[in-house]
Short mmCIF file of C-alpha atoms in Angstrom, two decimals:
data_model
loop_
_atom_site.label_atom_id
_atom_site.label_comp_id
_atom_site.label_asym_id
_atom_site.label_seq_id
_atom_site.Cartn_x
_atom_site.Cartn_y
_atom_site.Cartn_z
CA MET O 1092 36.41 -26.95 0.98
CA ASN O 1093 38.62 -24.09 -0.19
CA THR O 1094 39.27 -21.99 2.93
CA GLU O 1095 40.76 -19.09 0.94
CA ALA O 1096 37.57 -18.80 -1.11
CA LEU O 1097 35.46 -18.95 2.01
CA LYS O 1098 37.49 -16.25 3.75
CA ASP O 1099 37.32 -14.01 0.69
CA LEU O 1100 33.51 -14.28 0.69
CA LEU O 1101 33.28 -13.64 4.43
CA TYR O 1102 35.58 -10.62 4.28
CA LYS O 1103 33.63 -8.91 1.55
CA ILE O 1104 30.32 -9.38 3.36
CA ALA O 1105 31.67 -8.35 6.77
CA ASP O 1106 33.57 -5.34 5.40
CA ASP O 1107 30.49 -4.09 3.52
CA GLN O 1108 28.51 -4.22 6.77
CA LEU O 1109 31.18 -2.56 8.87
CA ILE O 1110 31.81 0.33 6.49
CA LEU O 1111 28.17 1.03 5.66
CA GLY O 1112 27.36 0.70 9.37
CA HIS O 1113 29.92 3.41 10.10
CA ARG O 1114 28.54 5.65 7.36
CA ASN O 1115 24.97 5.18 8.63
CA SER O 1116 26.10 6.17 12.11
CA GLU O 1117 27.21 9.55 10.74
CA TRP O 1118 23.49 10.43 10.53
CA THR O 1119 23.08 10.13 14.30
CA GLY O 1120 22.02 13.56 15.49
CA PHE O 1121 21.81 14.94 11.94
CA GLY O 1122 18.85 13.13 10.36
CA PRO O 1123 16.42 15.33 8.40
CA MET O 1124 13.69 14.25 10.80
CA LEU O 1125 13.71 12.31 14.05
CA GLU O 1126 12.38 9.06 12.57
CA GLU O 1127 15.10 9.02 9.91
CA ASP O 1128 17.77 9.87 12.44
CA ILE O 1129 16.64 6.85 14.49
CA ALA O 1130 16.30 4.64 11.40
CA PHE O 1131 19.86 5.27 10.16
CA SER O 1132 21.23 4.95 13.69
CA SER O 1133 19.40 1.65 14.21
CA MET O 1134 20.60 0.32 10.87
CA ALA O 1135 24.14 1.35 11.82
CA GLN O 1136 23.87 -0.70 14.99
CA ASP O 1137 22.39 -3.68 13.11
CA LYS O 1138 25.13 -3.57 10.48
CA LEU O 1139 27.91 -3.50 13.05
CA GLY O 1140 26.30 -6.54 14.68
CA HIS O 1141 26.14 -8.24 11.28
CA SER O 1142 29.79 -7.54 10.54
CA LEU O 1143 30.71 -8.96 13.96
CA ALA O 1144 28.82 -12.19 13.23
CA PHE O 1145 30.85 -12.70 10.04
CA TYR O 1146 34.19 -11.63 11.60
CA LYS O 1147 33.54 -14.25 14.28
CA ILE O 1148 33.26 -16.96 11.63
CA LEU O 1149 36.52 -15.67 10.16
CA HIS O 1150 38.11 -15.87 13.60
CA GLU O 1151 37.02 -19.51 13.85
CA LEU O 1152 38.76 -20.06 10.51
CA GLY O 1153 42.02 -18.76 11.97
CA GLU O 1154 41.86 -15.01 11.30
CA ALA O 1155 42.59 -12.47 14.06
CA GLU O 1156 40.05 -11.32 16.67
CA PRO O 1157 37.12 -9.27 15.27
CA ASP O 1158 38.34 -5.99 16.84
CA THR O 1159 41.84 -6.49 15.45
CA VAL O 1160 40.48 -7.26 12.01
CA ALA O 1161 38.13 -4.27 12.09
CA PHE O 1162 40.52 -1.68 13.50
CA THR O 1163 44.02 -2.51 12.32
CA ARG O 1164 43.80 -3.07 8.58
CA ASN O 1165 44.53 -0.39 6.01
CA ALA O 1166 42.20 0.53 3.16
CA ASN O 1167 43.92 -1.76 0.64
CA GLN O 1168 43.19 -4.75 2.90
CA PHE O 1169 39.43 -4.13 2.87
CA HIS O 1170 37.17 -6.06 0.51
CA ASN O 1171 34.05 -3.88 0.67
CA CYS O 1172 32.55 -2.50 -2.52
CA GLN O 1173 33.24 1.19 -3.13
CA LEU O 1174 29.53 2.07 -2.85
CA VAL O 1175 29.52 1.70 0.93
CA GLU O 1176 32.59 3.88 1.56
CA LEU O 1177 31.34 6.98 -0.28
CA PRO O 1178 30.57 9.93 2.03
CA ILE O 1179 26.97 10.21 3.22
CA GLY O 1180 26.40 13.29 1.07
CA GLU O 1181 22.92 14.71 1.44
CA TYR O 1182 20.01 12.62 2.68
CA ASP O 1183 18.85 11.75 -0.86
CA PHE O 1184 22.21 10.12 -1.62
CA SER O 1185 22.26 8.12 1.62
CA LEU O 1186 18.69 6.96 1.00
CA ILE O 1187 19.44 5.84 -2.57
CA ARG O 1188 22.60 4.03 -1.46
CA HIS O 1189 20.67 2.31 1.34
CA PHE O 1190 17.98 1.26 -1.17
CA LEU O 1191 20.46 -0.11 -3.72
CA PHE O 1192 22.67 -1.84 -1.17
CA ASP O 1193 20.10 -3.42 1.12
CA ASN O 1194 18.01 -4.79 -1.74
CA ALA O 1195 21.15 -6.69 -2.76
CA GLU O 1196 22.06 -7.63 0.78
CA ILE O 1197 18.76 -9.31 1.59
CA LEU O 1198 19.06 -11.47 -1.54
CA ARG O 1199 22.64 -12.32 -0.63
CA PHE O 1200 21.57 -13.39 2.87
CA ASP O 1201 18.67 -15.36 1.42
CA MET O 1202 21.08 -17.24 -0.88
CA LEU O 1203 23.43 -17.85 2.03
CA THR O 1204 20.68 -19.50 4.11
CA ARG O 1205 21.13 -22.36 1.60
CA SER O 1206 24.94 -22.37 1.86
CA SER O 1207 26.67 -25.72 2.15
CA TYR O 1208 28.92 -24.12 4.78
CA GLU O 1209 26.76 -24.45 7.87
CA PRO O 1210 28.11 -21.59 10.04
CA ILE O 1211 27.33 -19.14 7.22
CA ALA O 1212 23.87 -20.62 6.68
CA LYS O 1213 23.00 -20.24 10.37
CA VAL O 1214 24.13 -16.63 10.60
CA ALA O 1215 22.39 -15.73 7.34
CA THR O 1216 19.12 -17.28 8.53
CA LYS O 1217 19.18 -15.02 11.56
CA LEU O 1218 20.32 -11.84 9.85
CA LYS O 1219 17.87 -12.09 6.99
CA GLY O 1220 15.04 -11.35 9.41
CA GLU O 1221 16.77 -8.15 10.51
CA VAL O 1222 17.68 -6.90 7.04
CA LYS O 1223 14.02 -7.23 6.02
CA TYR O 1224 13.38 -4.14 8.11
CA HIS O 1225 16.12 -2.25 6.30
CA VAL O 1226 14.61 -3.14 2.94
CA LEU O 1227 11.11 -2.32 4.13
CA HIS O 1228 12.36 1.07 5.29
CA ALA O 1229 14.26 1.81 2.06
CA ASN O 1230 11.44 0.74 -0.25
CA THR O 1231 8.80 2.69 1.71
CA MET O 1232 10.84 5.91 1.67
CA ILE O 1233 11.78 5.58 -2.00
CA LYS O 1234 8.14 4.98 -2.98
CA GLN O 1235 6.95 7.95 -0.93
CA LEU O 1236 9.65 10.48 -1.83
CA GLY O 1237 10.10 9.20 -5.38
CA SER O 1238 6.56 10.25 -6.22
CA SER O 1239 6.32 13.42 -4.12
CA THR O 1240 7.62 16.91 -4.99
CA ASP O 1241 9.65 17.89 -8.04
CA GLU O 1242 12.63 18.71 -5.85
CA ALA O 1243 12.53 15.31 -4.10
CA ILE O 1244 12.28 13.48 -7.42
CA GLU O 1245 15.09 15.49 -9.02
CA ARG O 1246 17.39 14.98 -6.03
CA LEU O 1247 16.72 11.25 -5.90
CA GLN O 1248 17.17 10.87 -9.65
CA ASN O 1249 20.54 12.65 -9.54
CA SER O 1250 21.66 10.48 -6.64
CA LEU O 1251 20.46 7.34 -8.40
CA ASN O 1252 22.48 8.26 -11.49
CA GLU O 1253 25.53 8.97 -9.34
CA ALA O 1254 25.28 5.84 -7.17
CA LEU O 1255 24.41 3.29 -9.84
CA PRO O 1256 27.93 2.65 -11.24
CA TYR O 1257 29.08 2.04 -7.68
CA ALA O 1258 26.06 -0.16 -6.94
CA LEU O 1259 27.03 -2.40 -9.86
CA GLY O 1260 30.38 -2.74 -8.09
CA ILE O 1261 28.58 -4.70 -5.34
CA PHE O 1262 28.50 -7.61 -7.79
CA GLU O 1263 32.17 -7.57 -8.78
CA LYS O 1264 33.17 -11.22 -8.93
CA SER O 1265 35.96 -12.46 -6.76
CA LYS O 1266 38.49 -14.82 -8.30
CA PHE O 1267 36.76 -17.59 -6.33
CA ASP O 1268 33.22 -16.99 -7.66
CA ASN O 1269 33.05 -20.20 -9.75
CA GLU O 1270 34.56 -22.26 -6.97
CA LEU O 1271 32.04 -20.98 -4.43
CA ILE O 1272 29.21 -21.85 -6.80
CA ALA O 1273 30.61 -25.32 -7.50
CA GLU O 1274 30.95 -26.07 -3.79
CA GLY O 1275 27.44 -24.83 -3.03
CA ILE O 1276 28.72 -22.14 -0.67
CA PHE O 1277 27.30 -19.14 -2.55
CA GLU O 1278 25.17 -18.99 -5.68
CA GLY O 1279 27.29 -16.32 -7.34
CA GLU O 1280 27.28 -12.58 -8.05
CA GLU O 1281 25.70 -12.84 -11.48
CA LYS O 1282 22.56 -14.55 -10.22
CA LEU O 1283 22.43 -12.08 -7.36
CA GLN O 1284 22.61 -9.08 -9.68
CA THR O 1285 19.84 -10.42 -11.93
CA GLN O 1286 17.44 -10.87 -9.01
CA TRP O 1287 18.45 -7.52 -7.54
CA LEU O 1288 17.70 -5.73 -10.76
CA GLU O 1289 14.21 -7.24 -10.89
CA ASN O 1290 13.48 -6.19 -7.34
CA ILE O 1291 14.68 -2.61 -7.59
CA LYS O 1292 12.80 -2.18 -10.89
CA LYS O 1293 9.59 -3.23 -9.14
CA VAL O 1294 10.00 -0.48 -6.58
CA LEU O 1295 11.22 2.20 -9.00
CA SER O 1296 8.28 1.53 -11.34
CA GLN O 1297 5.99 2.79 -8.57
CA THR O 1298 7.79 6.15 -8.54
CA HIS O 1299 8.69 8.92 -10.98
CA LEU O 1300 12.31 7.77 -10.92
CA GLU O 1301 13.92 6.20 -13.95
CA LEU O 1302 16.56 3.54 -13.89
CA PRO O 1303 19.33 4.51 -16.35
CA ASP O 1304 20.16 1.96 -19.05
CA LEU O 1305 22.69 -0.34 -17.40
CA ASN O 1306 24.41 -0.99 -20.74
CA THR O 1307 25.57 2.62 -20.81
CA ILE O 1308 27.18 2.41 -17.38
CA THR O 1309 30.68 1.28 -16.48
CA PRO O 1310 30.59 -0.40 -13.07
CA LYS O 1311 33.02 0.91 -10.45
CA PHE O 1312 34.98 -2.23 -9.74
CA GLY O 1313 38.07 -2.75 -7.60
CA GLY O 1314 36.69 -2.73 -4.05
CA ARG O 1315 36.63 -6.50 -3.76
CA TYR O 1316 40.36 -6.53 -4.59
CA GLY O 1317 41.39 -3.77 -2.18
CA GLU O 1318 41.18 -0.82 -4.58
CA HIS O 1319 39.28 2.01 -2.97
CA THR O 1320 38.35 5.64 -3.36
CA GLU O 1321 40.16 8.32 -1.36
CA HIS O 1322 37.25 8.26 1.10
CA LEU O 1323 37.94 4.91 2.77
CA GLN O 1324 41.23 5.56 4.60
CA PRO O 1325 39.99 8.68 6.45
CA LEU O 1326 36.91 6.69 7.52
CA LEU O 1327 39.12 3.90 8.88
CA ASP O 1328 41.38 6.40 10.67
CA GLU O 1329 38.38 7.93 12.39
CA MET O 1330 36.79 4.56 13.23
CA ALA O 1331 40.02 3.22 14.75
CA GLU O 1332 41.02 6.40 16.59
CA VAL O 1333 40.33 5.13 20.11
CA PHE O 1334 41.67 1.65 19.37
CA SER O 1335 44.91 3.12 17.98
CA ILE O 1336 45.50 5.22 21.11
CA ASP O 1337 44.68 2.37 23.52
CA PRO O 1338 43.85 -1.09 22.14
CA THR O 1339 42.70 -2.25 25.60
CA ALA O 1340 40.31 0.66 26.17
CA GLU O 1341 36.73 -0.29 26.96
CA TRP O 1342 34.00 1.93 25.60
CA MET Y 870 21.50 -33.35 42.81
CA LEU Y 871 21.32 -30.30 40.53
CA THR Y 872 18.78 -30.61 37.73
CA LYS Y 873 18.04 -28.72 34.53
CA GLU Y 874 14.67 -27.63 35.98
CA GLN Y 875 16.41 -26.09 38.98
CA VAL Y 876 18.76 -24.11 36.74
CA LEU Y 877 15.83 -22.90 34.63
CA THR Y 878 14.07 -21.68 37.79
CA TRP Y 879 17.16 -19.70 38.78
CA LEU Y 880 17.45 -18.22 35.31
CA GLU Y 881 13.90 -16.81 35.66
CA GLU Y 882 15.62 -14.16 37.79
CA VAL Y 883 17.59 -12.80 34.85
CA LYS Y 884 15.58 -10.10 33.10
CA ASP Y 885 16.01 -8.20 29.87
CA PRO Y 886 17.84 -5.06 31.04
CA GLU Y 887 15.73 -2.89 28.74
CA ILE Y 888 12.41 -4.59 29.55
CA PRO Y 889 12.78 -5.47 33.24
CA VAL Y 890 9.47 -7.39 33.40
CA LEU Y 891 10.62 -9.97 30.87
CA SER Y 892 12.86 -12.88 31.87
CA LEU Y 893 15.40 -14.27 29.45
CA ILE Y 894 13.50 -17.57 29.55
CA ASP Y 895 10.29 -15.83 28.42
CA LEU Y 896 12.21 -13.80 25.84
CA GLY Y 897 13.31 -17.11 24.33
CA VAL Y 898 17.06 -16.43 24.22
CA ILE Y 899 18.05 -19.32 26.49
CA THR Y 900 18.07 -22.12 23.93
CA ASP Y 901 19.45 -24.98 26.00
CA VAL Y 902 20.57 -25.90 29.51
CA THR Y 903 22.49 -29.07 30.24
CA VAL Y 904 23.67 -30.40 33.58
CA ALA Y 905 26.43 -33.01 33.52
CA GLU Y 906 25.55 -36.45 34.86
CA ASN Y 907 27.47 -35.90 38.06
CA GLY Y 908 25.43 -32.73 38.61
CA GLU Y 909 28.43 -30.45 38.64
CA LYS Y 910 29.05 -28.89 35.24
CA VAL Y 911 26.32 -26.59 33.86
CA LYS Y 912 26.21 -25.43 30.24
CA VAL Y 913 23.85 -22.69 29.11
CA GLU Y 914 23.34 -21.95 25.42
CA MET Y 915 22.09 -18.48 24.48
CA THR Y 916 21.32 -16.70 21.22
CA PRO Y 917 20.95 -12.96 20.53
CA THR Y 918 17.59 -11.39 19.69
CA PHE Y 919 19.31 -8.96 17.31
CA ALA Y 920 22.91 -9.50 16.22
CA GLY Y 921 23.76 -5.89 17.11
CA CYS Y 922 21.94 -5.82 20.44
CA PRO Y 923 24.32 -4.14 22.92
CA ALA Y 924 22.51 -5.77 25.86
CA MET Y 925 23.51 -9.32 24.95
CA ASP Y 926 26.91 -9.26 26.70
CA TYR Y 927 25.21 -7.81 29.74
CA MET Y 928 22.61 -10.60 29.71
CA LYS Y 929 25.31 -13.24 29.38
CA ARG Y 930 27.14 -11.77 32.38
CA ASN Y 931 23.91 -11.75 34.39
CA VAL Y 932 23.37 -15.43 33.66
CA GLU Y 933 26.91 -16.16 34.86
CA GLU Y 934 26.34 -14.12 38.01
CA VAL Y 935 23.12 -15.96 38.87
CA LEU Y 936 24.80 -19.35 38.40
CA ALA Y 937 27.67 -18.23 40.64
CA LYS Y 938 25.23 -16.86 43.24
CA TYR Y 939 23.60 -20.28 43.61
CA GLY Y 940 26.95 -21.92 44.11
CA VAL Y 941 27.52 -23.47 40.69
CA GLN Y 942 31.29 -23.56 40.38
CA ASP Y 943 31.75 -25.09 36.98
CA PHE Y 944 29.69 -23.45 34.26
CA GLU Y 945 29.94 -22.33 30.67
CA VAL Y 946 27.61 -19.82 29.01
CA ARG Y 947 27.87 -19.79 25.24
CA MET Y 948 26.34 -17.33 22.77
CA SER Y 949 25.75 -18.64 19.25
CA PHE Y 950 23.44 -18.69 16.25
CA ASP Y 951 23.02 -22.48 16.43
CA LYS Y 952 19.33 -22.10 17.23
CA PRO Y 953 18.62 -18.62 15.89
CA TRP Y 954 16.05 -16.50 17.70
CA ASP Y 955 12.81 -15.36 16.17
CA SER Y 956 9.98 -13.50 17.82
CA ASN Y 957 7.71 -16.58 17.90
CA LYS Y 958 10.03 -17.80 20.66
CA VAL Y 959 8.65 -15.24 23.13
CA THR Y 960 6.47 -17.30 25.50
CA ALA Y 961 2.78 -16.66 26.26
CA LYS Y 962 3.79 -15.43 29.70
CA GLY Y 963 6.35 -13.17 28.06
CA ARG Y 964 3.73 -11.72 25.71
CA GLU Y 965 1.45 -10.95 28.63
CA ALA Y 966 4.32 -9.25 30.49
CA LEU Y 967 5.17 -7.13 27.44
CA LYS Y 968 1.58 -5.97 27.07
CA LYS Y 969 1.36 -4.98 30.74
CA PHE Y 970 4.62 -3.10 30.30
CA GLY Y 971 2.94 -1.07 27.50
CA LEU Y 972 4.76 -2.77 24.63
CA ALA Y 973 2.67 -4.52 21.97
CA PRO Y 974 3.89 -8.13 21.88
CA PRO Y 975 5.12 -9.50 18.54
CA PRO Y 976 2.35 -11.34 16.68
CA GLU Y 977 2.89 -15.05 16.18
CA TYR Y 978 3.30 -15.45 12.46
CA ASN Y 979 4.64 -17.68 9.71
CA LEU Y 980 8.01 -15.80 9.62
CA ILE Y 981 7.18 -14.19 6.29
CA LEU Y 982 7.27 -10.53 7.12
CA ASP Y 983 5.14 -8.16 5.11
CA LEU Y 984 3.71 -4.73 5.69
CA ASP Y 985 0.28 -6.09 6.68
CA ILE Y 986 1.72 -7.57 9.85
CA LEU Y 987 3.12 -4.20 10.86
CA GLU Y 988 0.32 -1.95 9.66
CA HIS Y 989 -2.42 -2.85 12.15
CA VAL Y 990 -0.70 -3.91 15.33
CA LYS Y 991 -3.05 -4.23 18.29
CA CYS Y 992 -2.68 -1.24 20.62
CA PRO Y 993 -1.40 -2.42 24.03
CA TYR Y 994 -3.42 0.31 25.79
CA CYS Y 995 -6.92 -0.02 24.27
CA ASP Y 996 -6.72 -3.24 22.19
CA SER Y 997 -7.83 -1.45 19.03
CA ASP Y 998 -6.30 -2.51 15.72
CA ASN Y 999 -7.12 0.83 14.15
CA THR Y 1000 -3.42 1.66 14.28
CA GLU Y 1001 -0.66 2.57 11.86
CA LEU Y 1002 3.08 1.98 11.57
CA ARG Y 1003 5.05 5.19 12.06
CA THR Y 1004 8.52 3.73 11.69
CA PRO Y 1005 9.99 0.24 11.76
CA PHE Y 1006 12.82 1.54 13.98
CA GLY Y 1007 12.48 2.64 17.58
CA PRO Y 1008 14.36 3.42 20.78
CA THR Y 1009 15.97 -0.03 20.76
CA LEU Y 1010 16.70 -2.41 17.85
CA CYS Y 1011 13.84 -4.71 18.86
CA ARG Y 1012 11.08 -2.07 18.80
CA SER Y 1013 9.01 -0.35 16.11
CA MET Y 1014 6.81 2.73 16.62
CA HIS Y 1015 3.08 2.92 15.95
CA TYR Y 1016 0.15 5.30 16.42
CA CYS Y 1017 -3.27 4.29 17.68
CA ASN Y 1018 -6.09 6.15 15.93
CA ASN Y 1019 -8.54 5.01 18.59
CA CYS Y 1020 -6.92 6.17 21.83
CA ARG Y 1021 -4.67 8.63 19.99
CA GLN Y 1022 -1.39 7.60 21.53
CA MET Y 1023 1.97 6.56 20.23
CA PHE Y 1024 2.98 3.08 21.28
CA GLU Y 1025 5.86 0.72 20.66
CA GLN Y 1026 5.84 -2.86 19.50
CA PHE Y 1027 8.35 -5.61 20.15
CA LYS Y 1028 9.09 -6.29 16.47
CA PRO Y 1029 8.22 -9.54 14.76
CA VAL Y 1030 11.46 -10.98 13.36
#
């Protein structure tokens, strides 16, 4: 088994969870209504737990401790897609991002339950059950708001148009994609994207929202290779503030 | 000589810190207990309910404290996803305790989650299933929030996972 390929896969999954978890937590205390405040806060907590589960596998493969990995790398060492690092914007943007990301994530976890690398398969089996609630939440809110008032529909449509190029960046292939497929570790980004597209279309077709023609969109790639927007480093600085002052602090 | 059954009886004392009526045994997070042949070394395997549950470290520490309290000197408590938790692992006794605590127990199901399972959860106060899901997220990661149209009260459910 190619350990470099395995680590690359684990880093991109764990980093996605960590960064989106941090962004979700920025809604704590600011949600547009109490239920959404709690929902984004709960998903933040889940996603941090999910990143930890994958960082632990990386640690078993010889990488540093989870806290060290999470708090001491710079932006160019992160493998998350750019979608998850974008600022939370207004609620409509955060909701659309959550919808686009988690519909991909549940399929990724589902694929990974069949991974030939057993530690990944075990973690994915567990986490899939939790992400179901994230997808249920996203799909319910998109269906409700996406067929409600003109303002809600217009806001969501604008956010969908804005987020979509970044969402396609979720599926940026790593240089190990073919190897991972051949070894039965992961079924590949292309297959994932195809299934994802089917699933989000099913939900969007029950709303007044329109999915832009994907052929007219240039995906925002680079995240999987450490290229990020200007928004990631300030997020990391904030997240690691306590750790940087005192790495042994307990909080 | 120390037996597995004895250790399990001791572990009944360790409760979920957020649901103090529910033991870790009834919650289903203790997945294995082994006692070495000479009766000295005890190994306890645990698994988290939710990967991000902040109470898991606390529960692990409580297990260690109980073992130490009963004089076990050589023990190891390990947390892993080897036998992942799902809500069907909550015991019948655990379900009863949850209901008395005012939390709807998770339904036993085929592990395929759909909205139907969440839409008409039985109200823990009046047993009506004329209820609706308000939000799949609640005050802790393991709870969802519902409203009972019969007794007109909000209630929480221990989520099926």
